[in-house]
Amino acid sequence: MAYDKSIAAFEEAYKVIPGGVDSPVRAFNGVEGTPPFIQKGEGGYLFDIDGNRYIDFVQSWGPLIFGHADADIQNAVMEAVKNGLSFGAPTLVETELATEITTLFDTIDKVRFVSSGTEAVMSAIRLARGFTGRDNILKFTGCYHGHSDSLLVQAGSGLATFGAPSSPGVPADLTKHTLLATYNDIEEVKQCFADAKGDIACVIIEPIAGNMGLVPATEDFLQELRAICDAHGTLLIFDEVMSGFRASLKGAQGITTVKPDMVTLGKVIGAGMPVGAFGARAEIMAHLSPEGPVYQAGTLSGNPVAMAAGLASLKKLKANPSIYVELGNKAKRLMDGFQKAANAAEIPMVTDVRGSMFGFFFSEIPVRNFTDAQQNDTSMFAKFHKGMLDRGVYLACSSFEAGFISTATTNEMIDEAIKAAYETLKELTA
Ligand SMILES: *Cc1c(COP(=O)(O)O)cnc(C)c1O
């Protein structure tokens, strides 16, 4: 494949945009080559400005569960656009989307819309702190909750230590209230609670982690987490920005029996438009401004065009609940195929699937947490990624990301991707 135009475009972008991209992971830093600049998407395919076509397993990092340029969602957006782009005043569509969400999630009585997952989580944490009157929060290494200050805490720090910032520009004073524990390790959680004398506002977790590769929490772990939170009056937040409407219609909450106190949503909820949301039972949400004292606001929050996209997407999902079985089968088909290709090439690989989310690691060990994930063979991944891209398969450009199936992803596309995996892995071991 030729990437000449993208290479030139990247050089131009580099002059005026730091690193040439508006979000770091897009820069292909962990893999070979330069990022293709995208011209358009069509169903399960992406087309770059050099005219290359790719089978897309990134789907804008999750939001596009119906694939690119879905006609129903586009029509909803175009209808909304005709009436204006933003009013900064209440609109009916906000209540409609909120009602859909509160009906779907029995853990959510009320929901507030924002414009990104980062904002959703940042606001949820503030509300949890305001509600409990406590400052400390507990997060897990390898879980990503957006880039707000108190959540940008060094991954990999040890047991029960107060977190050090993982980015310059984040004052240590702001992260000293962020405790860290290892994912799926309840003993560390207990230690954190003991060290903090139970003075923890909330525990935030990706119940199905998708930002260290795909690493689901075990049911036992989530149940014990729930019990510890209950024992200390600590709120349990499920960050379902990625897993919401992805792992199942109800996200992880459609899979585990454990109920969180608060939920954050994003990605699929906006169907490709900038939308995030956080919700909880009424008692908690009553603390949010203007009902309560915890401040939170946004000029473009609940934007009518973005809400229209989200509503169209959610209605379509609710009308076709069987799509999750189909998406799951396709994800399994892809992962089984990759696994067989790796076996044939005698390259160690582990895979996992949750609904329309999939993940694979070049690893000899099962991956239960970030330490395990960090042992994956990232140089093998980099070569694999390049080989797949050259064969028209667009995978996330880091081994610490989940992959996604859309309803526009066909079995033929999956089989083509598997064939590419056989060829690529064969080439790498030749
Ligand atoms: C993507 C993601 C976020 C951040 O959302 P943005 O819209 O990128 O700000 C937060 N939490 C999780 C679990 C995510 O996957």
Short mmCIF file of C-alpha atoms and ligand atoms in Angstrom, two decimals:
data_model
loop_
_atom_site.label_atom_id
_atom_site.label_comp_id
_atom_site.label_asym_id
_atom_site.label_seq_id
_atom_site.Cartn_x
_atom_site.Cartn_y
_atom_site.Cartn_z
CA MET A 1 0.00 0.00 0.00
CA ALA A 2 1.12 3.55 -0.70
CA TYR A 3 0.86 6.10 2.07
CA ASP A 4 2.49 9.06 0.30
CA LYS A 5 -0.33 11.55 0.79
CA SER A 6 -0.75 10.62 4.45
CA ILE A 7 2.98 10.95 5.07
CA ALA A 8 2.94 14.43 3.53
CA ALA A 9 -0.21 15.37 5.43
CA PHE A 10 1.35 14.22 8.70
CA GLU A 11 4.39 16.42 8.09
CA GLU A 12 2.13 19.41 7.47
CA ALA A 13 0.03 18.65 10.54
CA TYR A 14 3.17 18.36 12.62
CA LYS A 15 4.01 22.00 11.91
CA VAL A 16 0.81 23.34 13.42
CA ILE A 17 -0.47 20.62 15.80
CA PRO A 18 1.70 19.07 18.55
CA GLY A 19 2.74 15.65 17.31
CA GLY A 20 0.46 16.17 14.33
CA VAL A 21 -2.57 14.83 16.20
CA ASP A 22 -5.29 16.01 18.57
CA SER A 23 -5.11 12.93 20.79
CA PRO A 24 -1.77 11.18 21.42
CA VAL A 25 -2.76 7.59 20.66
CA ARG A 26 -3.50 8.52 17.05
CA ALA A 27 0.18 9.28 16.38
CA PHE A 28 1.25 5.64 15.83
CA ASN A 29 4.02 6.10 18.44
CA GLY A 30 3.81 2.48 19.55
CA VAL A 31 3.77 0.98 16.06
CA GLU A 32 5.54 1.35 12.74
CA GLY A 33 4.74 3.85 9.99
CA THR A 34 2.70 7.05 10.01
CA PRO A 35 -1.03 7.27 10.65
CA PRO A 36 -3.26 7.16 7.57
CA PHE A 37 -5.24 10.37 7.20
CA ILE A 38 -8.88 9.46 6.83
CA GLN A 39 -11.01 10.61 3.93
CA LYS A 40 -14.23 8.87 4.87
CA GLY A 41 -15.86 5.87 6.44
CA GLU A 42 -18.50 3.60 5.00
CA GLY A 43 -20.05 0.86 7.13
CA GLY A 44 -17.23 -1.43 8.21
CA TYR A 45 -14.65 0.29 6.03
CA LEU A 46 -12.34 3.27 6.34
CA PHE A 47 -10.78 5.04 3.34
CA ASP A 48 -7.63 7.12 3.61
CA ILE A 49 -6.52 10.06 1.45
CA ASP A 50 -4.25 7.78 -0.61
CA GLY A 51 -7.32 5.79 -1.61
CA ASN A 52 -6.50 2.77 0.58
CA ARG A 53 -9.42 0.84 2.02
CA TYR A 54 -9.29 -0.73 5.48
CA ILE A 55 -11.54 -3.04 7.45
CA ASP A 56 -12.01 -0.92 10.55
CA PHE A 57 -11.74 -2.57 13.97
CA VAL A 58 -11.26 0.74 15.80
CA GLN A 59 -14.61 2.40 15.01
CA SER A 60 -13.46 5.78 16.29
CA TRP A 61 -12.24 4.00 19.47
CA GLY A 62 -15.66 2.57 20.22
CA PRO A 63 -18.51 5.01 19.52
CA LEU A 64 -19.58 3.69 16.10
CA ILE A 65 -21.46 0.53 17.00
CA PHE A 66 -23.42 0.80 13.72
CA GLY A 67 -20.28 1.45 11.71
CA HIS A 68 -19.46 4.54 9.67
CA ALA A 69 -22.01 6.91 8.17
CA ASP A 70 -25.05 4.97 9.38
CA ALA A 71 -28.07 6.35 7.50
CA ASP A 72 -30.47 6.50 10.47
CA ILE A 73 -28.02 8.37 12.65
CA GLN A 74 -27.01 10.69 9.82
CA ASN A 75 -30.65 11.53 9.11
CA ALA A 76 -31.31 12.30 12.77
CA VAL A 77 -28.29 14.60 12.81
CA MET A 78 -29.25 16.36 9.58
CA GLU A 79 -32.80 16.96 10.81
CA ALA A 80 -31.44 18.42 14.06
CA VAL A 81 -28.92 20.62 12.23
CA LYS A 82 -31.73 22.29 10.28
CA ASN A 83 -33.04 23.79 13.52
CA GLY A 84 -29.71 25.18 14.63
CA LEU A 85 -26.55 23.85 16.21
CA SER A 86 -26.84 24.97 19.82
CA PHE A 87 -29.15 27.03 22.03
CA GLY A 88 -27.72 26.87 25.53
CA ALA A 89 -31.30 26.32 26.69
CA PRO A 90 -33.32 23.18 27.46
CA THR A 91 -34.51 21.04 24.56
CA LEU A 92 -36.92 18.09 24.46
CA VAL A 93 -34.34 15.71 23.06
CA GLU A 94 -32.27 15.88 26.27
CA THR A 95 -35.21 14.61 28.35
CA GLU A 96 -35.91 11.96 25.74
CA LEU A 97 -32.35 10.60 25.79
CA ALA A 98 -32.21 10.85 29.60
CA THR A 99 -35.45 8.86 29.82
CA GLU A 100 -34.06 6.16 27.52
CA ILE A 101 -31.00 5.86 29.77
CA THR A 102 -32.85 5.85 33.08
CA THR A 103 -35.22 3.18 31.73
CA LEU A 104 -32.34 1.04 30.58
CA PHE A 105 -30.15 1.30 33.72
CA ASP A 106 -31.88 0.59 37.03
CA THR A 107 -28.83 2.13 38.74
CA ILE A 108 -29.57 5.52 37.16
CA ASP A 109 -32.54 7.65 38.26
CA LYS A 110 -31.14 10.87 36.88
CA VAL A 111 -28.42 11.64 34.37
CA ARG A 112 -26.44 14.76 33.43
CA PHE A 113 -25.04 15.13 29.91
CA VAL A 114 -21.58 16.52 29.19
CA SER A 115 -19.39 16.60 26.10
CA SER A 116 -16.78 13.88 26.70
CA GLY A 117 -15.97 10.85 28.78
CA THR A 118 -13.27 12.82 30.57
CA GLU A 119 -15.82 15.39 31.67
CA ALA A 120 -18.27 12.70 32.74
CA VAL A 121 -15.75 11.00 35.01
CA MET A 122 -14.28 14.23 36.35
CA SER A 123 -17.78 15.45 37.28
CA ALA A 124 -18.82 12.09 38.75
CA ILE A 125 -15.77 12.13 41.02
CA ARG A 126 -16.53 15.66 42.16
CA LEU A 127 -20.09 14.64 42.92
CA ALA A 128 -18.93 11.55 44.82
CA ARG A 129 -16.60 13.74 46.88
CA GLY A 130 -19.31 16.32 47.46
CA PHE A 131 -21.86 13.67 48.41
CA THR A 132 -19.62 11.84 50.86
CA GLY A 133 -17.67 14.84 52.12
CA ARG A 134 -14.44 12.89 51.59
CA ASP A 135 -11.41 13.68 49.43
CA ASN A 136 -9.71 10.35 48.75
CA ILE A 137 -10.57 8.25 45.73
CA LEU A 138 -9.34 4.81 44.73
CA LYS A 139 -8.55 3.79 41.17
CA PHE A 140 -6.86 0.79 39.58
CA THR A 141 -3.60 0.78 37.68
CA GLY A 142 -4.16 0.37 33.97
CA CYS A 143 -7.70 1.76 34.09
CA TYR A 144 -8.14 4.95 32.11
CA HIS A 145 -10.75 7.47 33.17
CA GLY A 146 -9.94 10.39 30.92
CA HIS A 147 -7.26 13.02 31.36
CA SER A 148 -8.50 15.10 34.28
CA ASP A 149 -5.86 15.90 36.90
CA SER A 150 -6.75 13.65 39.80
CA LEU A 151 -7.12 10.63 37.51
CA LEU A 152 -3.84 11.01 35.68
CA VAL A 153 -1.93 8.99 38.18
CA GLN A 154 1.09 6.85 37.53
CA ALA A 155 0.15 3.36 36.56
CA GLY A 156 2.20 0.66 38.19
CA SER A 157 2.75 2.34 41.53
CA GLY A 158 2.80 -0.08 44.39
CA LEU A 159 0.37 -1.32 46.90
CA ALA A 160 -1.62 1.25 48.81
CA THR A 161 0.62 4.13 47.88
CA PHE A 162 -0.81 7.56 47.30
CA GLY A 163 -0.42 8.28 43.63
CA ALA A 164 2.25 10.37 41.98
CA PRO A 165 1.15 12.37 38.93
CA SER A 166 1.96 10.68 35.64
CA SER A 167 2.12 13.91 33.68
CA PRO A 168 4.03 17.16 34.18
CA GLY A 169 1.52 19.92 34.81
CA VAL A 170 -0.44 17.89 37.33
CA PRO A 171 0.44 19.12 40.86
CA ALA A 172 1.25 16.34 43.31
CA ASP A 173 -1.10 18.11 45.71
CA LEU A 174 -3.96 17.16 43.40
CA THR A 175 -3.10 13.49 43.05
CA LYS A 176 -2.17 12.82 46.65
CA HIS A 177 -5.82 11.93 47.23
CA THR A 178 -5.79 9.29 44.49
CA LEU A 179 -5.05 5.83 45.85
CA LEU A 180 -4.00 3.05 43.54
CA ALA A 181 -4.57 -0.67 43.65
CA THR A 182 -3.95 -3.54 41.27
CA TYR A 183 -6.92 -4.57 39.11
CA ASN A 184 -8.54 -7.83 40.21
CA ASP A 185 -6.56 -7.82 43.48
CA ILE A 186 -8.93 -7.49 46.44
CA GLU A 187 -6.16 -7.77 49.05
CA GLU A 188 -4.66 -4.50 47.81
CA VAL A 189 -8.06 -2.86 47.93
CA LYS A 190 -8.45 -3.97 51.56
CA GLN A 191 -4.99 -2.60 52.33
CA CYS A 192 -5.89 0.76 50.76
CA PHE A 193 -9.04 0.99 52.86
CA ALA A 194 -7.07 0.08 55.98
CA ASP A 195 -4.35 2.65 55.25
CA ALA A 196 -6.91 5.38 54.55
CA LYS A 197 -8.96 4.31 57.58
CA GLY A 198 -11.95 3.89 55.29
CA ASP A 199 -11.88 7.59 54.41
CA ILE A 200 -12.47 7.05 50.68
CA ALA A 201 -15.18 8.90 48.74
CA CYS A 202 -15.38 6.49 45.84
CA VAL A 203 -13.81 3.55 44.09
CA ILE A 204 -13.78 4.01 40.34
CA ILE A 205 -13.31 1.05 38.04
CA GLU A 206 -13.72 0.03 34.44
CA PRO A 207 -15.74 -3.13 35.18
CA ILE A 208 -14.50 -4.38 31.83
CA ALA A 209 -11.17 -2.65 31.35
CA GLY A 210 -10.52 -1.68 27.76
CA ASN A 211 -7.63 0.72 28.16
CA MET A 212 -4.89 -1.78 29.02
CA GLY A 213 -6.04 -4.08 26.27
CA LEU A 214 -9.25 -5.94 27.10
CA VAL A 215 -9.05 -7.13 30.72
CA PRO A 216 -12.37 -7.91 32.41
CA ALA A 217 -12.75 -7.77 36.19
CA THR A 218 -13.78 -11.09 37.70
CA GLU A 219 -17.25 -11.43 39.19
CA ASP A 220 -15.75 -12.30 42.60
CA PHE A 221 -13.62 -9.20 42.54
CA LEU A 222 -16.54 -6.91 41.72
CA GLN A 223 -18.68 -8.51 44.43
CA GLU A 224 -15.99 -8.07 47.06
CA LEU A 225 -15.45 -4.50 45.91
CA ARG A 226 -19.16 -3.85 46.37
CA ALA A 227 -19.05 -5.29 49.89
CA ILE A 228 -16.03 -3.21 50.91
CA CYS A 229 -17.62 -0.03 49.55
CA ASP A 230 -20.84 -0.79 51.44
CA ALA A 231 -18.94 -1.42 54.65
CA HIS A 232 -17.27 2.02 54.46
CA GLY A 233 -19.98 4.20 52.93
CA THR A 234 -17.82 4.54 49.83
CA LEU A 235 -19.49 5.01 46.45
CA LEU A 236 -18.71 2.50 43.71
CA ILE A 237 -18.43 4.11 40.28
CA PHE A 238 -18.54 1.99 37.14
CA ASP A 239 -16.78 3.85 34.36
CA GLU A 240 -18.70 2.46 31.41
CA VAL A 241 -17.60 5.12 28.94
CA MET A 242 -16.27 2.30 26.78
CA SER A 243 -18.21 -0.77 27.90
CA GLY A 244 -21.61 0.97 27.99
CA PHE A 245 -23.78 -0.22 25.06
CA ARG A 246 -20.70 -2.18 23.92
CA ALA A 247 -20.24 -5.18 26.21
CA SER A 248 -24.03 -5.54 26.15
CA LEU A 249 -26.93 -3.12 25.80
CA LYS A 250 -26.49 -2.36 29.52
CA GLY A 251 -22.72 -2.51 29.28
CA ALA A 252 -20.97 -4.45 32.03
CA GLN A 253 -24.15 -4.12 34.06
CA GLY A 254 -25.80 -6.50 31.64
CA ILE A 255 -23.14 -9.09 32.53
CA THR A 256 -22.33 -8.73 36.24
CA THR A 257 -24.90 -8.81 39.04
CA VAL A 258 -22.96 -6.14 40.95
CA LYS A 259 -24.64 -2.75 41.03
CA PRO A 260 -22.62 0.45 41.11
CA ASP A 261 -23.72 3.64 42.90
CA MET A 262 -22.75 5.83 39.97
CA VAL A 263 -22.19 5.24 36.26
CA THR A 264 -20.26 7.19 33.65
CA LEU A 265 -21.05 6.86 29.95
CA GLY A 266 -19.55 8.16 26.72
CA LYS A 267 -18.47 6.88 23.31
CA VAL A 268 -21.49 4.89 21.98
CA ILE A 269 -23.89 7.26 23.77
CA GLY A 270 -22.97 9.95 21.23
CA ALA A 271 -22.66 7.63 18.22
CA GLY A 272 -19.63 9.64 17.05
CA MET A 273 -20.73 13.04 18.35
CA PRO A 274 -19.14 14.49 21.50
CA VAL A 275 -21.35 13.21 24.34
CA GLY A 276 -20.63 11.95 27.83
CA ALA A 277 -22.97 11.38 30.74
CA PHE A 278 -22.94 10.49 34.40
CA GLY A 279 -25.83 9.21 36.43
CA ALA A 280 -26.78 7.74 39.78
CA ARG A 281 -29.73 7.29 42.08
CA ALA A 282 -31.77 10.42 42.76
CA GLU A 283 -30.37 10.92 46.28
CA ILE A 284 -26.85 11.31 44.88
CA MET A 285 -27.80 13.35 41.83
CA ALA A 286 -29.74 15.75 44.08
CA HIS A 287 -26.36 17.06 45.26
CA LEU A 288 -25.59 18.33 41.77
CA SER A 289 -26.02 21.99 40.84
CA PRO A 290 -28.61 23.54 40.50
CA GLU A 291 -30.50 21.05 42.71
CA GLY A 292 -27.57 20.83 45.11
CA PRO A 293 -24.27 22.50 45.93
CA VAL A 294 -21.82 20.46 43.77
CA TYR A 295 -21.02 22.65 40.78
CA GLN A 296 -20.88 21.36 37.23
CA ALA A 297 -21.76 23.08 33.94
CA GLY A 298 -21.14 23.23 30.18
CA THR A 299 -22.01 25.68 27.38
CA LEU A 300 -22.48 22.85 24.88
CA SER A 301 -23.70 20.18 27.33
CA GLY A 302 -26.71 18.30 25.98
CA ASN A 303 -26.05 19.78 22.55
CA PRO A 304 -29.18 19.10 20.46
CA VAL A 305 -27.33 17.73 17.43
CA ALA A 306 -25.22 15.40 19.57
CA MET A 307 -28.30 14.33 21.55
CA ALA A 308 -30.14 13.55 18.31
CA ALA A 309 -27.31 11.26 17.22
CA GLY A 310 -27.24 9.53 20.58
CA LEU A 311 -30.99 9.11 20.69
CA ALA A 312 -31.16 7.64 17.18
CA SER A 313 -28.38 5.21 18.07
CA LEU A 314 -29.88 4.17 21.38
CA LYS A 315 -33.35 3.64 19.88
CA LYS A 316 -31.85 1.50 17.17
CA LEU A 317 -29.96 -0.57 19.74
CA LYS A 318 -33.06 -1.06 21.88
CA ALA A 319 -35.11 -2.08 18.83
CA ASN A 320 -32.55 -4.77 17.89
CA PRO A 321 -31.38 -6.34 21.15
CA SER A 322 -30.22 -9.46 19.29
CA ILE A 323 -27.38 -7.52 17.70
CA TYR A 324 -25.25 -8.15 20.78
CA VAL A 325 -25.34 -11.89 20.16
CA GLU A 326 -24.33 -11.31 16.55
CA LEU A 327 -21.61 -8.83 17.49
CA GLY A 328 -20.32 -11.23 20.14
CA ASN A 329 -20.23 -14.11 17.67
CA LYS A 330 -18.30 -12.00 15.20
CA ALA A 331 -15.84 -10.89 17.88
CA LYS A 332 -15.32 -14.57 18.83
CA ARG A 333 -14.88 -15.53 15.21
CA LEU A 334 -12.16 -12.90 14.83
CA MET A 335 -10.36 -13.82 18.05
CA ASP A 336 -10.56 -17.57 17.35
CA GLY A 337 -9.08 -16.87 13.93
CA PHE A 338 -6.24 -14.74 15.33
CA GLN A 339 -5.56 -17.39 17.97
CA LYS A 340 -5.33 -20.16 15.36
CA ALA A 341 -3.08 -18.01 13.18
CA ALA A 342 -0.79 -17.39 16.17
CA ASN A 343 -0.81 -21.08 17.08
CA ALA A 344 0.10 -22.00 13.50
CA ALA A 345 3.04 -19.57 13.65
CA GLU A 346 3.93 -20.81 17.17
CA ILE A 347 3.62 -17.31 18.58
CA PRO A 348 2.08 -17.10 22.05
CA MET A 349 -1.21 -15.19 22.13
CA VAL A 350 -4.09 -14.79 24.55
CA THR A 351 -7.48 -13.40 23.51
CA ASP A 352 -10.72 -12.31 25.12
CA VAL A 353 -14.14 -11.08 24.06
CA ARG A 354 -16.94 -9.17 25.83
CA GLY A 355 -19.88 -8.46 23.54
CA SER A 356 -18.62 -6.31 20.69
CA MET A 357 -15.28 -5.67 22.43
CA PHE A 358 -12.28 -7.86 21.74
CA GLY A 359 -8.65 -7.96 22.78
CA PHE A 360 -5.52 -9.95 22.12
CA PHE A 361 -2.03 -9.92 23.57
CA PHE A 362 1.17 -11.49 22.30
CA SER A 363 1.67 -13.02 25.70
CA GLU A 364 2.46 -16.37 27.26
CA ILE A 365 0.54 -15.57 30.42
CA PRO A 366 -3.15 -14.84 30.99
CA VAL A 367 -3.65 -11.10 31.56
CA ARG A 368 -5.50 -10.17 34.75
CA ASN A 369 -4.03 -6.76 35.48
CA PHE A 370 -1.74 -4.02 34.17
CA THR A 371 1.46 -5.72 35.31
CA ASP A 372 0.51 -8.79 33.28
CA ALA A 373 -0.49 -6.60 30.33
CA GLN A 374 2.86 -4.81 30.36
CA GLN A 375 4.60 -8.10 29.71
CA ASN A 376 3.05 -8.47 26.29
CA ASP A 377 5.45 -8.48 23.36
CA THR A 378 4.97 -4.91 22.16
CA SER A 379 7.57 -5.18 19.40
CA MET A 380 5.77 -8.21 17.98
CA PHE A 381 2.56 -6.21 18.18
CA ALA A 382 4.15 -3.28 16.33
CA LYS A 383 5.21 -5.55 13.47
CA PHE A 384 1.87 -7.32 13.43
CA HIS A 385 0.03 -3.98 13.30
CA LYS A 386 2.08 -2.85 10.30
CA GLY A 387 1.59 -6.14 8.47
CA MET A 388 -2.15 -5.97 9.05
CA LEU A 389 -2.40 -2.33 7.99
CA ASP A 390 -0.54 -3.11 4.78
CA ARG A 391 -3.10 -5.84 4.15
CA GLY A 392 -6.01 -3.45 4.66
CA VAL A 393 -6.86 -4.23 8.28
CA TYR A 394 -7.08 -1.24 10.61
CA LEU A 395 -6.38 -2.27 14.21
CA ALA A 396 -5.85 -0.01 17.22
CA CYS A 397 -2.25 1.23 17.07
CA SER A 398 -1.33 0.05 20.57
CA SER A 399 -1.40 -3.30 22.31
CA PHE A 400 -3.04 -1.55 25.29
CA GLU A 401 -6.33 -0.91 23.48
CA ALA A 402 -9.48 -2.95 22.94
CA GLY A 403 -10.87 -3.59 19.46
CA PHE A 404 -14.46 -3.20 18.30
CA ILE A 405 -16.93 -4.92 16.02
CA SER A 406 -19.75 -2.89 14.46
CA THR A 407 -23.01 -4.15 12.99
CA ALA A 408 -21.52 -3.23 9.60
CA THR A 409 -18.62 -5.64 10.15
CA THR A 410 -19.43 -8.74 8.11
CA ASN A 411 -18.18 -12.30 8.50
CA GLU A 412 -16.43 -11.86 5.15
CA MET A 413 -14.49 -8.89 6.53
CA ILE A 414 -13.57 -10.91 9.59
CA ASP A 415 -12.38 -13.83 7.49
CA GLU A 416 -10.32 -11.45 5.38
CA ALA A 417 -8.73 -10.07 8.57
CA ILE A 418 -7.97 -13.61 9.78
CA LYS A 419 -6.34 -14.42 6.45
CA ALA A 420 -4.23 -11.28 6.81
CA ALA A 421 -3.25 -12.40 10.32
CA TYR A 422 -2.06 -15.79 9.01
CA GLU A 423 -0.01 -14.10 6.30
CA THR A 424 1.43 -11.47 8.63
CA LEU A 425 2.41 -13.89 11.40
CA LYS A 426 3.88 -16.30 8.87
CA GLU A 427 5.96 -13.48 7.44
CA LEU A 428 7.12 -12.44 10.92
CA THR A 429 8.33 -15.92 11.78
CA ALA A 430 9.88 -16.68 8.39
C1 LIG B 1 -12.44 6.84 26.46
C2 LIG B 1 -12.61 6.70 27.92
C3 LIG B 1 -12.68 7.82 28.77
C4 LIG B 1 -12.45 9.22 28.28
O1 LIG B 1 -13.41 9.61 27.35
P1 LIG B 1 -13.07 10.83 26.35
O2 LIG B 1 -14.34 11.03 25.60
O3 LIG B 1 -11.92 10.38 25.52
O4 LIG B 1 -12.72 12.00 27.19
C5 LIG B 1 -12.94 7.61 30.10
N1 LIG B 1 -13.12 6.37 30.60
C6 LIG B 1 -13.05 5.28 29.82
C7 LIG B 1 -13.28 3.93 30.41
C8 LIG B 1 -12.78 5.40 28.46
O5 LIG B 1 -12.68 4.30 27.69
#
